[in-house]
Amino acid sequence: MDFLMSGLAACGACLFTNPLEVVKTRMQLQGELRAPGTYQRHYRNVFHAFITIGKVDGLAALQKGLAPALLYQFLMNGIRLGTYGLVEAGGYLHTAEGTLSPVRSAAAGALAGVMGAYLGSPIYMVKTHLQAQAATEIAVGHQYNHQIFPPQSWKVALAAAMVSGIAVVLAMTPFDVVSTRLYNQPTDAQGKGLMYRGLLDALLQTARTEGIFGMYKGIGASYFRLGPHTILSLFFWDQLRMVYYTYTK
């Protein structure tokens, strides 16, 4: 469970931070192995880089490399935090007297970090190549012409649906948990719930009693149920639109 929770949490954060990763990659490649003042600075600062990429490459370019970025975050953080959580749960971080050992904690953290970085490195490379891709007038660094999927491929819709499935599950699971409990709670003779007064009360009680992880109980099952549903819905929708526009032109 630690692997899944930490991996999904990192993916949720990645949806918001990936544009900054695109900007960081471009700025780090700008002027590679060239003395200051001998090259054109396409990106003067973070804010200028955001505006430039959005204007020239389009707003969608700020999410370049999102698919490998999500996979990288899931693997790296899932393995890193999940492994550390397992070691901690097994009691290996404490001495015979029951005190926390800084040396063991540092060793466990280092081992988990090395494992995550080693397995995630190839994916990080692909992510960097994709995020560096830019229009000729603002290109920096070596330009790889990777194309994960051909244009208009059904795989594009499938990949997008998989990513959106993660976002939907992260956003909706707390409400799904609460709705399940509201529907399942015992009632009095008038049909009034005996445990929760309503949606907000159920959310607050769950968070106070069970913590933030209590809000995400069953998230794995939710994704394997909602994920395929979202994927297939968007996939069939996209394919039906393509068929419609093909035969109506």
CSV table of C-alpha atoms in Angstrom, one decimal:
chain,number,residue,atom,x,y,z
A,1,MET,CA,0.0,0.0,0.0
A,2,ASP,CA,2.9,2.4,0.7
A,3,PHE,CA,4.2,1.9,-2.8
A,4,LEU,CA,0.8,2.7,-4.3
A,5,MET,CA,0.0,5.7,-2.1
A,6,SER,CA,3.4,7.3,-2.4
A,7,GLY,CA,3.4,6.8,-6.2
A,8,LEU,CA,0.0,8.2,-6.7
A,9,ALA,CA,0.7,11.2,-4.5
A,10,ALA,CA,3.8,12.0,-6.5
A,11,CYS,CA,1.8,11.7,-9.8
A,12,GLY,CA,-0.8,14.1,-8.4
A,13,ALA,CA,1.9,16.6,-7.6
A,14,CYS,CA,3.5,16.1,-11.0
A,15,LEU,CA,0.4,17.2,-12.9
A,16,PHE,CA,0.9,20.7,-11.4
A,17,THR,CA,4.8,20.8,-11.4
A,18,ASN,CA,5.5,19.4,-14.8
A,19,PRO,CA,5.3,22.8,-16.5
A,20,LEU,CA,8.1,24.0,-14.2
A,21,GLU,CA,10.1,20.9,-15.1
A,22,VAL,CA,9.8,21.9,-18.8
A,23,VAL,CA,11.0,25.4,-18.0
A,24,LYS,CA,13.9,24.1,-15.9
A,25,THR,CA,15.0,21.7,-18.6
A,26,ARG,CA,15.0,24.4,-21.3
A,27,MET,CA,16.9,26.9,-19.1
A,28,GLN,CA,19.5,24.3,-18.1
A,29,LEU,CA,20.2,23.4,-21.7
A,30,GLN,CA,20.4,27.1,-22.8
A,31,GLY,CA,24.0,28.1,-23.7
A,32,GLU,CA,25.3,24.6,-23.2
A,33,LEU,CA,29.2,24.7,-23.3
A,34,ARG,CA,29.1,28.3,-24.6
A,35,ALA,CA,30.6,31.4,-22.9
A,36,PRO,CA,28.2,33.9,-21.5
A,37,GLY,CA,27.3,36.6,-24.1
A,38,THR,CA,28.1,34.4,-27.1
A,39,TYR,CA,24.6,32.9,-27.5
A,40,GLN,CA,21.0,34.1,-27.8
A,41,ARG,CA,19.1,33.9,-24.6
A,42,HIS,CA,15.6,32.7,-25.5
A,43,TYR,CA,14.6,32.3,-21.8
A,44,ARG,CA,15.7,35.3,-19.6
A,45,ASN,CA,14.0,34.0,-16.4
A,46,VAL,CA,11.3,31.6,-15.3
A,47,PHE,CA,8.4,33.9,-16.1
A,48,HIS,CA,9.8,34.9,-19.4
A,49,ALA,CA,10.3,31.2,-20.2
A,50,PHE,CA,6.7,30.4,-19.4
A,51,ILE,CA,5.4,33.2,-21.7
A,52,THR,CA,7.9,32.3,-24.5
A,53,ILE,CA,7.1,28.6,-24.5
A,54,GLY,CA,3.3,29.3,-24.4
A,55,LYS,CA,3.5,31.8,-27.3
A,56,VAL,CA,5.8,29.9,-29.6
A,57,ASP,CA,5.2,26.2,-28.8
A,58,GLY,CA,1.7,26.6,-27.5
A,59,LEU,CA,0.3,26.1,-24.1
A,60,ALA,CA,0.2,22.3,-24.5
A,61,ALA,CA,4.0,22.4,-24.7
A,62,LEU,CA,4.2,23.3,-21.0
A,63,GLN,CA,3.1,19.7,-20.3
A,64,LYS,CA,5.6,18.1,-22.7
A,65,GLY,CA,6.9,14.8,-21.4
A,66,LEU,CA,4.0,14.4,-19.0
A,67,ALA,CA,3.5,10.7,-19.6
A,68,PRO,CA,7.1,9.7,-18.8
A,69,ALA,CA,7.2,12.2,-16.0
A,70,LEU,CA,4.2,10.5,-14.3
A,71,LEU,CA,5.7,7.1,-14.8
A,72,TYR,CA,9.0,8.3,-13.4
A,73,GLN,CA,7.4,9.9,-10.4
A,74,PHE,CA,5.3,6.8,-9.7
A,75,LEU,CA,8.3,4.5,-9.9
A,76,MET,CA,10.9,6.6,-8.2
A,77,ASN,CA,8.7,7.9,-5.3
A,78,GLY,CA,6.7,4.7,-5.1
A,79,ILE,CA,9.9,2.6,-4.7
A,80,ARG,CA,11.7,5.2,-2.6
A,81,LEU,CA,9.0,6.0,-0.1
A,82,GLY,CA,7.4,2.5,-0.3
A,83,THR,CA,10.7,0.8,0.5
A,84,TYR,CA,11.4,3.1,3.4
A,85,GLY,CA,7.9,2.6,4.7
A,86,LEU,CA,8.3,-1.2,4.6
A,87,VAL,CA,11.7,-1.0,6.4
A,88,GLU,CA,10.2,1.3,9.1
A,89,ALA,CA,7.1,-0.9,9.5
A,90,GLY,CA,9.4,-3.9,10.0
A,91,GLY,CA,11.1,-2.3,12.9
A,92,TYR,CA,14.5,-2.2,11.3
A,93,LEU,CA,15.1,1.4,12.0
A,94,HIS,CA,15.0,1.0,15.8
A,95,THR,CA,17.7,-0.4,18.1
A,96,ALA,CA,17.2,-3.2,20.6
A,97,GLU,CA,16.2,-0.6,23.2
A,98,GLY,CA,13.4,0.7,20.9
A,99,THR,CA,15.1,4.0,20.0
A,100,LEU,CA,15.3,5.3,16.5
A,101,SER,CA,18.7,4.8,14.9
A,102,PRO,CA,19.9,7.8,12.8
A,103,VAL,CA,22.4,5.6,11.1
A,104,ARG,CA,19.9,2.9,10.1
A,105,SER,CA,17.4,5.6,9.0
A,106,ALA,CA,20.1,7.2,6.8
A,107,ALA,CA,21.1,3.9,5.4
A,108,ALA,CA,17.5,2.9,4.6
A,109,GLY,CA,16.8,6.2,3.0
A,110,ALA,CA,20.0,6.0,0.9
A,111,LEU,CA,19.2,2.5,-0.3
A,112,ALA,CA,15.6,3.3,-1.1
A,113,GLY,CA,16.8,6.5,-3.0
A,114,VAL,CA,19.4,4.6,-5.0
A,115,MET,CA,16.9,1.9,-6.0
A,116,GLY,CA,14.3,4.5,-7.1
A,117,ALA,CA,16.9,6.6,-9.0
A,118,TYR,CA,18.4,3.5,-10.8
A,119,LEU,CA,15.0,2.2,-12.0
A,120,GLY,CA,13.7,5.7,-12.9
A,121,SER,CA,16.8,6.9,-14.8
A,122,PRO,CA,15.9,5.6,-18.3
A,123,ILE,CA,12.4,7.2,-18.0
A,124,TYR,CA,13.9,10.4,-16.9
A,125,MET,CA,16.1,10.5,-20.0
A,126,VAL,CA,13.1,10.1,-22.2
A,127,LYS,CA,11.3,12.8,-20.3
A,128,THR,CA,14.2,15.2,-20.8
A,129,HIS,CA,14.4,14.6,-24.5
A,130,LEU,CA,10.7,15.3,-24.9
A,131,GLN,CA,10.7,18.4,-22.7
A,132,ALA,CA,13.7,19.9,-24.7
A,133,GLN,CA,11.8,19.6,-28.0
A,134,ALA,CA,10.9,23.1,-29.2
A,135,ALA,CA,10.3,25.2,-32.3
A,136,THR,CA,13.4,26.1,-34.1
A,137,GLU,CA,13.3,29.8,-33.0
A,138,ILE,CA,13.5,28.9,-29.3
A,139,ALA,CA,15.3,25.5,-29.4
A,140,VAL,CA,18.1,24.9,-27.0
A,141,GLY,CA,20.4,21.9,-26.6
A,142,HIS,CA,20.3,18.9,-28.9
A,143,GLN,CA,16.9,18.3,-30.4
A,144,TYR,CA,15.7,14.7,-30.5
A,145,ASN,CA,12.8,14.0,-32.8
A,146,HIS,CA,11.1,11.4,-30.6
A,147,GLN,CA,7.5,10.7,-31.4
A,148,ILE,CA,5.9,8.4,-28.9
A,149,PHE,CA,2.7,7.9,-30.9
A,150,PRO,CA,1.9,8.7,-34.6
A,151,PRO,CA,-0.6,11.6,-35.1
A,152,GLN,CA,-4.3,10.5,-34.8
A,153,SER,CA,-3.3,7.2,-33.2
A,154,TRP,CA,-5.7,5.5,-30.8
A,155,LYS,CA,-2.7,5.2,-28.5
A,156,VAL,CA,-2.7,9.0,-27.9
A,157,ALA,CA,-6.3,8.8,-26.5
A,158,LEU,CA,-5.4,5.7,-24.5
A,159,ALA,CA,-2.4,7.4,-22.9
A,160,ALA,CA,-4.3,10.6,-22.2
A,161,ALA,CA,-7.1,8.6,-20.6
A,162,MET,CA,-4.7,6.7,-18.3
A,163,VAL,CA,-3.3,10.0,-17.1
A,164,SER,CA,-6.7,11.5,-16.6
A,165,GLY,CA,-7.7,8.4,-14.7
A,166,ILE,CA,-5.0,9.1,-12.1
A,167,ALA,CA,-6.2,12.7,-11.7
A,168,VAL,CA,-9.8,11.7,-11.3
A,169,VAL,CA,-9.1,9.1,-8.7
A,170,LEU,CA,-6.9,11.5,-6.7
A,171,ALA,CA,-9.6,14.2,-6.8
A,172,MET,CA,-12.7,12.0,-6.3
A,173,THR,CA,-11.7,9.2,-3.9
A,174,PRO,CA,-12.4,11.2,-0.7
A,175,PHE,CA,-15.9,12.0,-1.9
A,176,ASP,CA,-16.4,8.4,-3.0
A,177,VAL,CA,-15.4,7.2,0.4
A,178,VAL,CA,-17.8,9.6,2.1
A,179,SER,CA,-20.6,8.8,-0.2
A,180,THR,CA,-20.2,5.1,0.4
A,181,ARG,CA,-20.3,5.7,4.2
A,182,LEU,CA,-23.3,8.0,4.0
A,183,TYR,CA,-25.3,5.4,2.0
A,184,ASN,CA,-24.2,2.6,4.3
A,185,GLN,CA,-24.8,4.3,7.7
A,186,PRO,CA,-27.6,3.1,10.0
A,187,THR,CA,-30.7,5.2,10.2
A,188,ASP,CA,-33.4,5.9,12.8
A,189,ALA,CA,-37.1,5.4,12.3
A,190,GLN,CA,-37.4,8.6,10.3
A,191,GLY,CA,-34.6,7.6,8.0
A,192,LYS,CA,-32.1,10.1,9.4
A,193,GLY,CA,-28.5,9.0,9.5
A,194,LEU,CA,-27.1,8.1,12.9
A,195,MET,CA,-23.4,8.6,12.2
A,196,TYR,CA,-23.1,11.6,9.8
A,197,ARG,CA,-25.2,14.7,9.5
A,198,GLY,CA,-24.2,15.2,5.9
A,199,LEU,CA,-21.3,15.4,3.4
A,200,LEU,CA,-19.2,17.9,5.2
A,201,ASP,CA,-19.7,16.3,8.6
A,202,ALA,CA,-18.6,12.9,7.1
A,203,LEU,CA,-15.5,14.4,5.5
A,204,LEU,CA,-14.5,16.1,8.8
A,205,GLN,CA,-15.2,13.1,11.0
A,206,THR,CA,-13.2,10.8,8.6
A,207,ALA,CA,-10.2,13.2,8.4
A,208,ARG,CA,-10.1,13.8,12.2
A,209,THR,CA,-10.5,10.2,13.2
A,210,GLU,CA,-8.6,8.3,10.4
A,211,GLY,CA,-6.3,11.0,9.1
A,212,ILE,CA,-5.7,11.9,5.4
A,213,PHE,CA,-5.0,8.3,4.4
A,214,GLY,CA,-8.5,7.4,5.7
A,215,MET,CA,-9.9,9.7,3.0
A,216,TYR,CA,-8.1,7.5,0.4
A,217,LYS,CA,-9.2,4.1,1.5
A,218,GLY,CA,-9.7,1.8,-1.4
A,219,ILE,CA,-7.9,4.1,-3.8
A,220,GLY,CA,-6.3,1.1,-5.5
A,221,ALA,CA,-9.6,-0.6,-6.2
A,222,SER,CA,-11.0,2.8,-7.2
A,223,TYR,CA,-8.4,3.3,-9.9
A,224,PHE,CA,-8.7,-0.3,-11.2
A,225,ARG,CA,-12.4,0.3,-11.4
A,226,LEU,CA,-12.5,4.0,-12.5
A,227,GLY,CA,-9.3,3.9,-14.5
A,228,PRO,CA,-10.5,1.4,-17.1
A,229,HIS,CA,-13.9,3.1,-17.2
A,230,THR,CA,-12.3,6.5,-17.9
A,231,ILE,CA,-9.8,5.0,-20.3
A,232,LEU,CA,-12.4,3.1,-22.3
A,233,SER,CA,-14.9,6.1,-22.2
A,234,LEU,CA,-12.4,8.6,-23.6
A,235,PHE,CA,-11.0,6.0,-26.0
A,236,PHE,CA,-14.4,5.1,-27.5
A,237,TRP,CA,-15.4,8.8,-27.6
A,238,ASP,CA,-12.3,9.8,-29.5
A,239,GLN,CA,-12.6,6.9,-32.0
A,240,LEU,CA,-16.3,7.6,-32.6
A,241,ARG,CA,-15.5,11.3,-33.2
A,242,MET,CA,-12.8,10.3,-35.8
A,243,VAL,CA,-15.3,7.9,-37.6
A,244,TYR,CA,-17.9,10.6,-37.6
A,245,TYR,CA,-15.7,13.3,-39.0
A,246,THR,CA,-14.2,10.9,-41.6
A,247,TYR,CA,-17.6,10.0,-43.1
A,248,THR,CA,-19.2,13.5,-42.7
A,249,LYS,CA,-16.6,15.4,-44.7
